[in-house]
XYZ file of C-alpha atoms in Angstrom:
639
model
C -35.839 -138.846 -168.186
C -37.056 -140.547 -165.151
C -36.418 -138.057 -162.672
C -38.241 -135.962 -164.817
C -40.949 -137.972 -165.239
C -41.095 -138.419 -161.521
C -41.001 -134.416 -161.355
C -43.819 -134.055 -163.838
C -45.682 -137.010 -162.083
C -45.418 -135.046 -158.084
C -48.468 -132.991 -156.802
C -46.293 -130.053 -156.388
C -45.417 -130.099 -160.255
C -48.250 -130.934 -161.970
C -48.625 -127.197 -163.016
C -46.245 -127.803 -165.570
C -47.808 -129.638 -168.091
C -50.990 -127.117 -168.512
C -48.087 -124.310 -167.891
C -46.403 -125.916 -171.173
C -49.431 -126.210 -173.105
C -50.800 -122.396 -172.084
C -47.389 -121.189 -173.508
C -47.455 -122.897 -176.355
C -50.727 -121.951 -177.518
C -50.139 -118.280 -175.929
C -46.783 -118.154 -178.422
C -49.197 -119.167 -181.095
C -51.233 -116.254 -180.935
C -48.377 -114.054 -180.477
C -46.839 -115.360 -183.691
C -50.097 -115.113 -185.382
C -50.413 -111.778 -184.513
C -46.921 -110.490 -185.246
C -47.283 -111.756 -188.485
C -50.866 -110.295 -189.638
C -50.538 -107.186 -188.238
C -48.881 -105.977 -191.740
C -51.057 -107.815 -193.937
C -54.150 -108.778 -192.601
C -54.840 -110.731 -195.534
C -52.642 -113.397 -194.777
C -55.196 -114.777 -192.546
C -57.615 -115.858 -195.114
C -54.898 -117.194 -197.997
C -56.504 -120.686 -197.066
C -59.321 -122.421 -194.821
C -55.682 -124.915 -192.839
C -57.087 -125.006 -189.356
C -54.134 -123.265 -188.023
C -54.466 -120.196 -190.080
C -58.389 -120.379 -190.052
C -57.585 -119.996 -185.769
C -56.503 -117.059 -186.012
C -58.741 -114.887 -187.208
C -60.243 -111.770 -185.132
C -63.365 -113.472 -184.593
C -62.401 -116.674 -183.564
C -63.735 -117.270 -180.476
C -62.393 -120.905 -179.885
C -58.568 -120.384 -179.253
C -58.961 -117.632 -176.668
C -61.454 -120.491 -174.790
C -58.631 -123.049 -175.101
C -55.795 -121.063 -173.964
C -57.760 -119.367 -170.877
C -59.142 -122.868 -169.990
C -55.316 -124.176 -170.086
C -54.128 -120.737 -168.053
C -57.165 -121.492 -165.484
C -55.983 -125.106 -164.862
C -51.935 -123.955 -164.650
C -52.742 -121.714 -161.802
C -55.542 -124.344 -160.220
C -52.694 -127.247 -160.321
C -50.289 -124.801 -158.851
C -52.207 -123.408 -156.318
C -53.552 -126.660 -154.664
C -50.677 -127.761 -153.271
C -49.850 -124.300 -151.745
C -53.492 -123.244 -150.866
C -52.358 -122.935 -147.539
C -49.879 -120.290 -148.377
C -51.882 -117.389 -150.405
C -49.390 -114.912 -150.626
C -47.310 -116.165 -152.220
C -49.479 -118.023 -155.066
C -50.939 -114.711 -155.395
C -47.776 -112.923 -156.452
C -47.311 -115.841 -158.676
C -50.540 -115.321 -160.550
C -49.839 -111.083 -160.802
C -46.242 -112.191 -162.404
C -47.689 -114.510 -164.777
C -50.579 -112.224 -166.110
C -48.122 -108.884 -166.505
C -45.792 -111.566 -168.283
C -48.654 -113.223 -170.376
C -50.334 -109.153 -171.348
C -46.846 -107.762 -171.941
C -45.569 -110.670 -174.542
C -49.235 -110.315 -176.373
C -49.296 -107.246 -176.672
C -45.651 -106.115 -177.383
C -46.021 -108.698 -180.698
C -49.207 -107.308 -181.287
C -48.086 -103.522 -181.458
C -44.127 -103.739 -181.919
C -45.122 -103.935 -186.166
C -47.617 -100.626 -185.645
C -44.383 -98.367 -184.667
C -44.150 -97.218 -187.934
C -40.512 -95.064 -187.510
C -41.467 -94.420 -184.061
C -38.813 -95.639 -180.941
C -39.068 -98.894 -178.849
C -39.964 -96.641 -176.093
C -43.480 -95.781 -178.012
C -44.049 -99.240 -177.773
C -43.348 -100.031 -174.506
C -45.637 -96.979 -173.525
C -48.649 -98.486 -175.283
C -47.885 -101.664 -173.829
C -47.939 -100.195 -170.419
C -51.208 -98.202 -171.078
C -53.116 -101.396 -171.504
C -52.499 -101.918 -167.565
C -55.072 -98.817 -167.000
C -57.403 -99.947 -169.483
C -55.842 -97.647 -172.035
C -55.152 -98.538 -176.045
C -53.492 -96.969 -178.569
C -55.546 -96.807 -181.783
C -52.878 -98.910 -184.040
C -55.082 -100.725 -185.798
C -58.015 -99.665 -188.458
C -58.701 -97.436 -191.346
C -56.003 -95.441 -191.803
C -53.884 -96.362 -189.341
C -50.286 -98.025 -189.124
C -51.923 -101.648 -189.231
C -55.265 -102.209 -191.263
C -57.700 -104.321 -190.286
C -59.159 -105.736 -186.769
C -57.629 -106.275 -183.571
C -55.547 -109.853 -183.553
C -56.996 -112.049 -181.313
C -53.707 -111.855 -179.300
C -54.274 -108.170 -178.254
C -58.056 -109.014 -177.929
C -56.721 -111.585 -174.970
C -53.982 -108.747 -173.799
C -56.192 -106.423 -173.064
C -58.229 -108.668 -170.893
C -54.801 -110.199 -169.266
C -53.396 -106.569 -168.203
C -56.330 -105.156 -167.084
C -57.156 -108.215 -165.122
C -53.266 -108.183 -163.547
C -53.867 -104.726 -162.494
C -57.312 -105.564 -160.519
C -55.539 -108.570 -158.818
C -52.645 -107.085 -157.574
C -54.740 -104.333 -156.386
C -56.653 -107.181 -154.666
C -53.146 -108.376 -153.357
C -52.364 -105.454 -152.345
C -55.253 -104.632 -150.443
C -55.656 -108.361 -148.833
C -52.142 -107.770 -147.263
C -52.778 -104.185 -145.612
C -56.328 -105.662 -144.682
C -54.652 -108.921 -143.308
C -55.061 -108.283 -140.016
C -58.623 -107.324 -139.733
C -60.493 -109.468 -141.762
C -58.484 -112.651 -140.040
C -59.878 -110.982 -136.766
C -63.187 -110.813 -138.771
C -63.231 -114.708 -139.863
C -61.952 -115.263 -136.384
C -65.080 -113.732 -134.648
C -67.598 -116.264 -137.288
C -65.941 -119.370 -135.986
C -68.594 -121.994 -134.364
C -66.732 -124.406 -131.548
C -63.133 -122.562 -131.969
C -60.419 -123.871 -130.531
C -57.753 -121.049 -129.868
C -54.256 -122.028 -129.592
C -51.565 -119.653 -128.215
C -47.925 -120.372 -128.088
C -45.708 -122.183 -131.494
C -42.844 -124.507 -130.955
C -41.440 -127.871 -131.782
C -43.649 -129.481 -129.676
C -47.098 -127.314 -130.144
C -47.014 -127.553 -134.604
C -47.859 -130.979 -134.601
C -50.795 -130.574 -132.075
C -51.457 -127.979 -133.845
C -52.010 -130.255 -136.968
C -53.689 -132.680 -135.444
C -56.324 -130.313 -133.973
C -56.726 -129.090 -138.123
C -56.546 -132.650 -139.435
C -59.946 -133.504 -139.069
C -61.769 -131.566 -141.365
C -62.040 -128.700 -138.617
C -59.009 -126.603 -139.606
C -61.300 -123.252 -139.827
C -62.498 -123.857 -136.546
C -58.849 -123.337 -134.988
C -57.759 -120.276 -134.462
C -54.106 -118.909 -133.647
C -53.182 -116.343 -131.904
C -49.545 -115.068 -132.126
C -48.052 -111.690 -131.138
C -45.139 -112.233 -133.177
C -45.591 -111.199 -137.099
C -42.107 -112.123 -137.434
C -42.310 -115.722 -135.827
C -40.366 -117.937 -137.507
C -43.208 -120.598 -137.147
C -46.206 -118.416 -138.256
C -45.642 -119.824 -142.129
C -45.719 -123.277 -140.735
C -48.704 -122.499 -138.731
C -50.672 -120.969 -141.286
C -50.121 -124.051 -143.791
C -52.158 -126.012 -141.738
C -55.155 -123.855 -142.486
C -56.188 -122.596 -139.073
C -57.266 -119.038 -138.729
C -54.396 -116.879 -138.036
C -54.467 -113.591 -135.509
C -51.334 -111.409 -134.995
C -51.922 -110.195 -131.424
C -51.069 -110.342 -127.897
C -53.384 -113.420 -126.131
C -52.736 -112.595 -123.026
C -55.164 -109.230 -123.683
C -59.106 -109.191 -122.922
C -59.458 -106.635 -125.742
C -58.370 -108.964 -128.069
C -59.756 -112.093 -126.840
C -63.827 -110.578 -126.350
C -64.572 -110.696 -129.412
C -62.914 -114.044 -130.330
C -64.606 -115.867 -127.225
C -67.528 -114.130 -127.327
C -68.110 -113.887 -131.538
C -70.727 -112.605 -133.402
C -73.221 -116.042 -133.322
C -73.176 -116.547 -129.266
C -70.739 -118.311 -127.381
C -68.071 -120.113 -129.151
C -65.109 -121.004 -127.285
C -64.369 -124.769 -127.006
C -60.882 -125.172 -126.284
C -58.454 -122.400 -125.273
C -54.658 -124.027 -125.691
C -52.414 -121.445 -124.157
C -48.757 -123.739 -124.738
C -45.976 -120.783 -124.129
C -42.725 -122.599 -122.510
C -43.268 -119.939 -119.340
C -45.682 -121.005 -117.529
C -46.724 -117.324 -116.080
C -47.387 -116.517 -119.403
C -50.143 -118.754 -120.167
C -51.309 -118.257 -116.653
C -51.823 -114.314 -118.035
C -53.404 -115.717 -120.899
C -56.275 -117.955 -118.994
C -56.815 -115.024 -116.718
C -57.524 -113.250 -119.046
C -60.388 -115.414 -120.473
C -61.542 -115.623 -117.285
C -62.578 -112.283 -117.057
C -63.916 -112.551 -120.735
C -65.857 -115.655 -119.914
C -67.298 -114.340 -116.238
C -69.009 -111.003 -118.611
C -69.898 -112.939 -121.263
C -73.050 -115.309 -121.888
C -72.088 -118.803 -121.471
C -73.669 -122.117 -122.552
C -73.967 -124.612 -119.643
C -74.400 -127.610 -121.577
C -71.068 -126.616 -123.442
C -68.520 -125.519 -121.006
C -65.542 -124.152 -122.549
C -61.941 -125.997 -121.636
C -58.862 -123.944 -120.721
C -55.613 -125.320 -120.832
C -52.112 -123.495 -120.183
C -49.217 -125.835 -120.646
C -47.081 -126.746 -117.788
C -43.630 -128.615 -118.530
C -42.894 -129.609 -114.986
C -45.443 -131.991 -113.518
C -44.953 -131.078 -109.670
C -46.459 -127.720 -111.005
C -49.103 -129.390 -113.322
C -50.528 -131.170 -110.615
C -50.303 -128.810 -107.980
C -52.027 -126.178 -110.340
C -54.521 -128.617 -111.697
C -55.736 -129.477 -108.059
C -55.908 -125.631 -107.076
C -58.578 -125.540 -109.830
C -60.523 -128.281 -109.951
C -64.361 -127.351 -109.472
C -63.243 -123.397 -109.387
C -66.141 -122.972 -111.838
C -69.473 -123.996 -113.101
C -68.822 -122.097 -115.952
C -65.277 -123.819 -117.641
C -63.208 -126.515 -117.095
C -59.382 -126.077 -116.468
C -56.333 -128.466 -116.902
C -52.736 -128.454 -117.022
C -50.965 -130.003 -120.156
C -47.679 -131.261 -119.466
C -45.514 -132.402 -122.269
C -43.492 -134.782 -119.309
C -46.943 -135.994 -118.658
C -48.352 -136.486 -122.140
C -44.479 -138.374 -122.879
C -44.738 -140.439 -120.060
C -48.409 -141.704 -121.074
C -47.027 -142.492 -124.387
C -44.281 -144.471 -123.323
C -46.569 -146.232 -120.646
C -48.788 -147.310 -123.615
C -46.059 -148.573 -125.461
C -44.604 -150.675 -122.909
C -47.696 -152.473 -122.238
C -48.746 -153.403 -125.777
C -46.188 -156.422 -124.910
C -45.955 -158.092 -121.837
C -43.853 -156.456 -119.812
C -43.376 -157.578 -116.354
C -40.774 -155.026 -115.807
C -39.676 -151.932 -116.463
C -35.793 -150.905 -116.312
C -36.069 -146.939 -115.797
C -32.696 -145.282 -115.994
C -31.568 -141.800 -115.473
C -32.950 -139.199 -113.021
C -34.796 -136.513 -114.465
C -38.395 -134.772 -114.600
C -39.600 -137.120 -117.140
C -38.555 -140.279 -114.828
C -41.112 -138.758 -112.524
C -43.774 -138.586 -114.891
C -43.217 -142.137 -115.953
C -43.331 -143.210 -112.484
C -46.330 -141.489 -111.644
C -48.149 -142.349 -115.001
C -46.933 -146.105 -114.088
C -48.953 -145.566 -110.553
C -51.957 -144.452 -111.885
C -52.347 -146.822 -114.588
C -51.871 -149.519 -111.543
C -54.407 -147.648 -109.426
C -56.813 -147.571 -111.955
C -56.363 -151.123 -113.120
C -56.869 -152.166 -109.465
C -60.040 -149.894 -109.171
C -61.487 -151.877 -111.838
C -60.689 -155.296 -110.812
C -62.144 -154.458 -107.544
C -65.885 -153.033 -109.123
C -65.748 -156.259 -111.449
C -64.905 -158.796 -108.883
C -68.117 -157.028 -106.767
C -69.974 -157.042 -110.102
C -69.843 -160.672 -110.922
C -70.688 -161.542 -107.143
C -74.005 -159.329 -107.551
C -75.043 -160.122 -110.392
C -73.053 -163.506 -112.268
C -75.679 -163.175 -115.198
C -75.183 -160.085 -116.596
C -71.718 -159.837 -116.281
C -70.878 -162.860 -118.144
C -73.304 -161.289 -120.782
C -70.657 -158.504 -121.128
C -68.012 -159.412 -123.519
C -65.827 -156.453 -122.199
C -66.390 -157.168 -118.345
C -63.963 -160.269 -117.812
C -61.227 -158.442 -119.445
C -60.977 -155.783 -116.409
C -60.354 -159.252 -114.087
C -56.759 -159.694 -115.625
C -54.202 -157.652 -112.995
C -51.766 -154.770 -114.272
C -49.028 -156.108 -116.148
C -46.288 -154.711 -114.398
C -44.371 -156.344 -111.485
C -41.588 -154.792 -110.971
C -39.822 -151.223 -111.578
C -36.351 -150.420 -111.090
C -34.335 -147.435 -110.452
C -30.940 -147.393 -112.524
C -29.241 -143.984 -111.461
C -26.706 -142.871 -109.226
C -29.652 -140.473 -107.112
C -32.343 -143.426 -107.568
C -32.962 -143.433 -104.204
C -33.726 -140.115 -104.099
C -35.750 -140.121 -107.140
C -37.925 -142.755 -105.199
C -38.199 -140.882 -101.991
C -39.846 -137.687 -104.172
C -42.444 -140.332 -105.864
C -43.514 -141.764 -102.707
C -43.790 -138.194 -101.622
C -45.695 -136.957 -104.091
C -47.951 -140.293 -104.567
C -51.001 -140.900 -102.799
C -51.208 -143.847 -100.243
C -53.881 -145.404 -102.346
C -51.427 -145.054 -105.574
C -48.401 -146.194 -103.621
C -50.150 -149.525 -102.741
C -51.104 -150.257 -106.234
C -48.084 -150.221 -107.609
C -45.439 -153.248 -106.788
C -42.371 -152.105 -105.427
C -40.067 -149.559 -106.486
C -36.460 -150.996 -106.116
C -33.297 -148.730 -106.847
C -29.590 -149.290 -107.716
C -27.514 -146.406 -107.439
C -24.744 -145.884 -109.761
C -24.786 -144.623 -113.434
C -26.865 -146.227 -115.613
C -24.361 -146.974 -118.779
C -21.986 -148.982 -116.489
C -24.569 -151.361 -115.365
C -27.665 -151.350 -117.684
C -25.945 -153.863 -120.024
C -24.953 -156.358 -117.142
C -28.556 -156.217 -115.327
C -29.812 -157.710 -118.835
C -26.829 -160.186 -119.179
C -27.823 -161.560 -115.741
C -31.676 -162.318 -117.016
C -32.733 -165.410 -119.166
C -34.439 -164.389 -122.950
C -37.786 -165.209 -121.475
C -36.847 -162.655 -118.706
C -35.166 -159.832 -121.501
C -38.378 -160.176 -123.047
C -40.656 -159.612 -120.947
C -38.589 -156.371 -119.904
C -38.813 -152.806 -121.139
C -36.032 -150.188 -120.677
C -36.591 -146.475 -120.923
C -33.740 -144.273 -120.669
C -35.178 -140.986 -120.216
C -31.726 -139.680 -118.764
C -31.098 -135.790 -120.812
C -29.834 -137.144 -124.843
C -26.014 -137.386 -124.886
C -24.015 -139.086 -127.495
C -22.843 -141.592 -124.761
C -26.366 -142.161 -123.651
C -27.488 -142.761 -127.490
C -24.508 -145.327 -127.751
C -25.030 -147.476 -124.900
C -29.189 -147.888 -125.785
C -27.905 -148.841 -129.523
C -25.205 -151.016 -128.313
C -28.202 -152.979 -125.165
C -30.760 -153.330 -128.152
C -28.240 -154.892 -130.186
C -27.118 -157.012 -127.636
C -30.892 -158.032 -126.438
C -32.810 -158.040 -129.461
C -36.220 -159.083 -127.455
C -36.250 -156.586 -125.128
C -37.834 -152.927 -125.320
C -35.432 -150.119 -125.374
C -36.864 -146.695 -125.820
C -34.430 -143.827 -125.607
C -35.300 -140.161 -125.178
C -33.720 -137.991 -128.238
C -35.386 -134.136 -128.634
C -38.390 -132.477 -128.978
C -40.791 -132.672 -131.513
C -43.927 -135.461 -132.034
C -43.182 -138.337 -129.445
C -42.664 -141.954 -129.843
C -41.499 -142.483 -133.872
C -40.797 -146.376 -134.309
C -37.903 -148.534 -134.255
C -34.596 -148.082 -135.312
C -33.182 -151.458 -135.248
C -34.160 -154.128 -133.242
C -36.560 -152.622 -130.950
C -34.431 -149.470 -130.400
C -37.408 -146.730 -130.520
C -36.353 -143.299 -129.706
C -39.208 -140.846 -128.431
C -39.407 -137.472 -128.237
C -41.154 -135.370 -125.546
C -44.590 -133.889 -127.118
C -47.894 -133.044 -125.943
C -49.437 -135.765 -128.402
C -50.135 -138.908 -127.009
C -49.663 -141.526 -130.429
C -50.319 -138.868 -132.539
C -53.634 -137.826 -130.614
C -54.627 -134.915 -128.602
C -53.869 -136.167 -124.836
C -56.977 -136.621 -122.718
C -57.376 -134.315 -120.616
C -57.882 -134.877 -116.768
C -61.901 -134.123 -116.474
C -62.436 -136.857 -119.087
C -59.636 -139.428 -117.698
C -61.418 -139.133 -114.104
C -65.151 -139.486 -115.859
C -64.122 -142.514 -117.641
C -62.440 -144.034 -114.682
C -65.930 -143.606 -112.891
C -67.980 -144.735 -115.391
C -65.898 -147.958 -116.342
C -66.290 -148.816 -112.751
C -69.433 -147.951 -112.267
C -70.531 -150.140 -115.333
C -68.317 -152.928 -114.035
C -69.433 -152.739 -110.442
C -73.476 -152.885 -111.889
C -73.723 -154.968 -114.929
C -76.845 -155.139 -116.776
C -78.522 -157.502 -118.995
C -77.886 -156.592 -122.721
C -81.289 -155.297 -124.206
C -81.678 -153.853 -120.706
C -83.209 -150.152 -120.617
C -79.669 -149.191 -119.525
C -77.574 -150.862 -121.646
C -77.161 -147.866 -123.365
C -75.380 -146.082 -120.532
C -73.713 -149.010 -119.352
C -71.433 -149.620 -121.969
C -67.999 -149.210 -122.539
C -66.419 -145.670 -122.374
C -65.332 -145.396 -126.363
C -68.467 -147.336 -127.480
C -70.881 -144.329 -125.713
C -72.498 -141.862 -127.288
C -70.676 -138.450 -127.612
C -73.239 -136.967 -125.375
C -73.413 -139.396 -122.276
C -69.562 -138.937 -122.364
C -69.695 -135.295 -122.421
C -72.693 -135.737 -119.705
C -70.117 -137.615 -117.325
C -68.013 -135.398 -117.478
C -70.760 -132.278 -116.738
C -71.505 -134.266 -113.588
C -68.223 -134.701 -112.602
C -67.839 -131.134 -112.846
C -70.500 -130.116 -110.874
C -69.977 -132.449 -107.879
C -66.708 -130.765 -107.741
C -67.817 -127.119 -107.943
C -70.810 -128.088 -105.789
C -68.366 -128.523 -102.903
C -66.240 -126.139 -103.918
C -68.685 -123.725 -103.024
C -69.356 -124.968 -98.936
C -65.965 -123.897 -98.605
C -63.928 -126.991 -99.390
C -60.793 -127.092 -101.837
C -59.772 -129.787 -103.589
C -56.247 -130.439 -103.029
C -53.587 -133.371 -102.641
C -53.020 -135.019 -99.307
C -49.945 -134.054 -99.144
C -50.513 -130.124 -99.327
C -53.448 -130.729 -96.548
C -52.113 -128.109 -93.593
C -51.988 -130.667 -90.685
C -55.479 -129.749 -88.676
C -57.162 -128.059 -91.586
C -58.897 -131.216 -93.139
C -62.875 -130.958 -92.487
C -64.635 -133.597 -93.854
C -68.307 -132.825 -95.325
C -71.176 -132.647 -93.175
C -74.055 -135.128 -93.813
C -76.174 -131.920 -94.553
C -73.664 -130.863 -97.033
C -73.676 -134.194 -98.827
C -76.908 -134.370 -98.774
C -77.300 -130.931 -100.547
C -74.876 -132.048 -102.723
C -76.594 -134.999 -103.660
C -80.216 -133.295 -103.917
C -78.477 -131.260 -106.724
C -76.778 -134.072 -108.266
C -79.678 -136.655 -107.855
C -77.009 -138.843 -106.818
C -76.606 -139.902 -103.057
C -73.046 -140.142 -102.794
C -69.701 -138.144 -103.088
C -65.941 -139.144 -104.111
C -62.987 -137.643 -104.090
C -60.811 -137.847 -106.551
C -57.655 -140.183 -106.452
C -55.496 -138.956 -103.779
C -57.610 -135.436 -102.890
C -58.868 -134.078 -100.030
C -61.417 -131.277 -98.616
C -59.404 -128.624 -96.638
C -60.927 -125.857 -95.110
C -64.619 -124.720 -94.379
C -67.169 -124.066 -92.690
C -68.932 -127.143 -91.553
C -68.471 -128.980 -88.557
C -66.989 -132.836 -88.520
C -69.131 -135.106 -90.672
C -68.888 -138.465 -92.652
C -66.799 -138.795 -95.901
C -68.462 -141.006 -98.594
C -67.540 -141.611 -101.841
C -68.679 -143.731 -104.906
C -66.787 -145.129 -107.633
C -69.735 -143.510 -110.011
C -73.495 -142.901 -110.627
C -75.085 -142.327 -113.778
């Protein structure tokens, strides 16, 4: 009784109460009917409610058991709005089922000699809007139509117009969900379903905005197409990687729409063909410069991502471009994790990709913490005032938590020698030493910890990022148990990141392209914040200042001076972009090809800006051009 209960009580079966009720009073009116079709007269032997009901002109039952029918297929279709089709061939089912029972006990006791099959034949009829005249003056059954056939011939009639519908919304799938496609405002196109790209796909529909995102598929037959459709974005069976198709989705039929393009294939050649493609869209099409579309083509390995993202940083005034890695996006999540606590160091074992990442994510977070220190430390000596007005400002003074990494793997040394190779200088120094200790990680991960006191276990994170074996799993379950205080996050599979603890504080993590559940920021906005938090810091104002407004901290801004910083970053970049310069890292400078800008070229730069300075970003360089030797400057930020 309980688990029924508990049935009855669940979202998904909450139908079948107004189900039971519909039947039952459906079955009443077939009884009814059955029984009067003889001898009319029966229905007015007495004024008992139930018989009094009945009659022909009795509007009130056929109210209540349409109302009940109505609210059965409401309660079932709720929970499965995002699935259509097959709700719809639900609702056909029910109304043939619901006309045929009505009518067969309405017209099975007007036979009269004749076969079953005369019956059945009538009954059918009533699906074209057809009826046999049983009932009347001199016919088989006197008197009026029961209110049961009354209802049939509604019920039929109506099942044949809705599976026509059905019918007709399948063939037509394709082009009106190009159709709705073409209508959405701000779309956000996403190309490419996995493990890893569903839940981003969720989260991009979670807020309200699901009929804004649009997905484009080539595969009919995709196994995740269902899935993808459930979470109510727009779907579109087609190939993205086509300008054909993707005009008219980028360009619509209300202007410019295109906010986000995701194209998240595993190959990364094929999302390559799939921005190129917009490109060409976007370059004939009629743009908004305030609202510059982003395109992003998922690249797993982050050598690549970063390479690619630097060959296209300020390529165009017209869009922004990035690289989403899901080692990246991983490694940012774990990063965050770590330093919720304080961790003073971080035991990294195994040598893979994702080690990288981490190791690179742990650089930048130290360059940028430095950064900041730096601007506040030169904003409280300008101006002492102001910035002990700021409530945020003394936070920045605190140093990065992390002291210490170290390399457990038996090629750790040569998984340091490729970060300092593909660091920056700058990065490099901000970060405190990498140390390494070749051998493999399960024969010595246990007995670094043994050798540290609990203060020291606790203050120390391990992240085993080494490819999931059933070794690997047992040796992280067997350190958490053994050092209850410390940090032990173990990669497992794909799928939605970082899920929680186990036991202890055994968390295994996932590689995703969610960062906590969020869409990962992308690298125009993490550069503009990084400006603007150290431009703020580095020129603190009073509060109630006229720029107090634009001074404050990056979440607490308004959408549009965020989106503005961002704008300005984007055309400082493009702006030198186009005297010749690419933006690249040092290390992929061509020894003799580095030209720094002219003072003439900064200056034109800045008379277009309204800003008198130029940075680089972290780590980048000019190569190539045509201007001779000049001065270099850069700025932490302008508003």
């Amino acid at each position: 009784m309980r688990r029924l209960l508990a049935m009855l009580g669940s979202r998904r079966a909450a139908w079948a109460i107004p189900v039971a009720l519909a039947a039952a009073v459906t079955g009443y009116l077939a009884w009814g009917a059955w029984v009067s079709a003889r001898d009319p007269s029966w229905l007015y032997l007495d004024q008992e409610w139930w018989r009094a009901w009945l009659r022909p002109n009795h509007d009130g039952v056929l109210f209540v058991v349409i109302v009940l029918w109505l609210l059965s297929a409401f309660s079932y279709w709720w929970p499965r709005r995002r699935r259509p089709q097959d709700v719809g061939l639900v609702v056909v089912v029910t109304m043939v089922t619901i006309g045929a029972v009505l009518a067969t006990a309405s017209l099975a006791p007007c036979r009269e000699g004749q076969t079953r099959t005369a019956v059945v034949t009538w009954v059918i009829s009533l699906y074209v809007g057809a009826l046999e005249p049983r009932y009347g003056t001199g016919t088989t059954c006197p008197g009026q139509l029961p209110l049961a056939l009354q209802l049939a011939r509604t019920v039929c009639l109506g099942a044949t117009l809705v599976g026509a519908l059905a019918a007709a919304a399948v063939l037509w799938r394709q082009p009106v969900a190009r159709l709705r496609a073409r209508l959405v405002k701000d779309a956000t196109i996403v190309t490419g379903l996995d493990a890893m790209t569903i839940p981003l796909l969720r989260r991009l529909t979670s807020a309200g905005h699901e009929s804004r995102v649009v997905v484009i598929e080539p595969d009919q037959r995709h196994p995740l197409l269902d899935e993808a459709r459930g979470t109510g974005a727009q779907i579109v069976v087609a190939d993205p990687a086509s300008p054909q198709v993707l005009t008219p989705l980028l360009r619509g039929l209300r202007g410019p729409q295109l906010r986000y393009l995701f194209s998240l294939r595993p190959e990364a050649a094929e999302n390559e063909a799939v921005l190129s493609a917009a490109r060409f869209v976007l370059r004939h099409s009629r743009s908004d410069p305030d609202r510059p579309p982003h395109l992003i083509a998922r690249i797993d390995d982050p050598r690549h991502a970063d390479l690619w993202r630097g060959q296209r940083i300020g390529a165009s005034s017209l869009w922004f471009e990035d690289a989403l890695s899901p080692q990246e996006s991983t490694a940012c999540a774990l990063v965050n994790q770590v330093f919720r606590t304080n961790t003073r160091q971080v035991l990294l074992c195994g040598d893979s990709t994702l080690a990288l990442a981490v190791l690179l994510e742990l650089a930048h977070r130290a360059w940028e913490r430095q950064g900041l220190v730096e601007a506040a430390a030169r904003g409280r000596a300008a101006d002492p005032a102001a910035f002990a007005q700021d409530g945020t400002a003394p936070s920045a003074m605190s140093p990065h938590p992390a002291e210490r990494v170290v390399l457990l793997d038996r090629r750790a040394e040569d998984l340091r020698r490729e970060y300092l190779a593909t660091s920056p200088q700058s990065i490099v120094q901000a970060l405190p030493a990498v140390e390494v200790r070749p051998g493999v990680w399960r024969d010595q991960l246990l007995a670094c910890l043994d050798t540290m006191t609990s203060a020291e276990a606790a203050e120390t994170a391990v992240l085993i990022v080494d490819i999931p074996t059933e070794r690997g799993l047992r040796e992280a379950g067997r350190v958490a148990r053994l050092h209850p205080g410390t940090q032990v996050f173990v990669l497992s599979s794909d799928g939605a990141g970082v899920t929680g603890a186990v036991f202890d504080q055994l968390q295994p993590f996932q590689r995703a392209l969610l960062v906590e559940g969020q869409a990962p920021e992308d690298t125009w906005t993490r550069i503009a914040r990084h400006w603007h938090e150290s431009y703020r810091l580095l020129h603190p104002v009073v509060s109630g200042g006229a720029k107090e407004l634009t001074r404050k901290p990056w979440e607490d801004l308004d959408k549009f001076i965020r989106e503005d910083n961002i704008l300005q970053l984007r055309s400082v970049m493009a702006a030198v972009v186009a005297r010749g310069r690419h933006w690249v890292p040092v290390r992929a400078v061509v020894p003799g090809s580095f030209v720094e800008l002219s003072d003439p070229d900064v200056e034109e730069v800045a008379r277009e800006e309204h800003s008198p300075l130029v940075r680089a970003p972290p780590g980048g360089r000019l190569v190539g051009g045509r201007s001779p030797r000049g001065r270099q400057r850069r700025r932490p930020g302008q508003q």
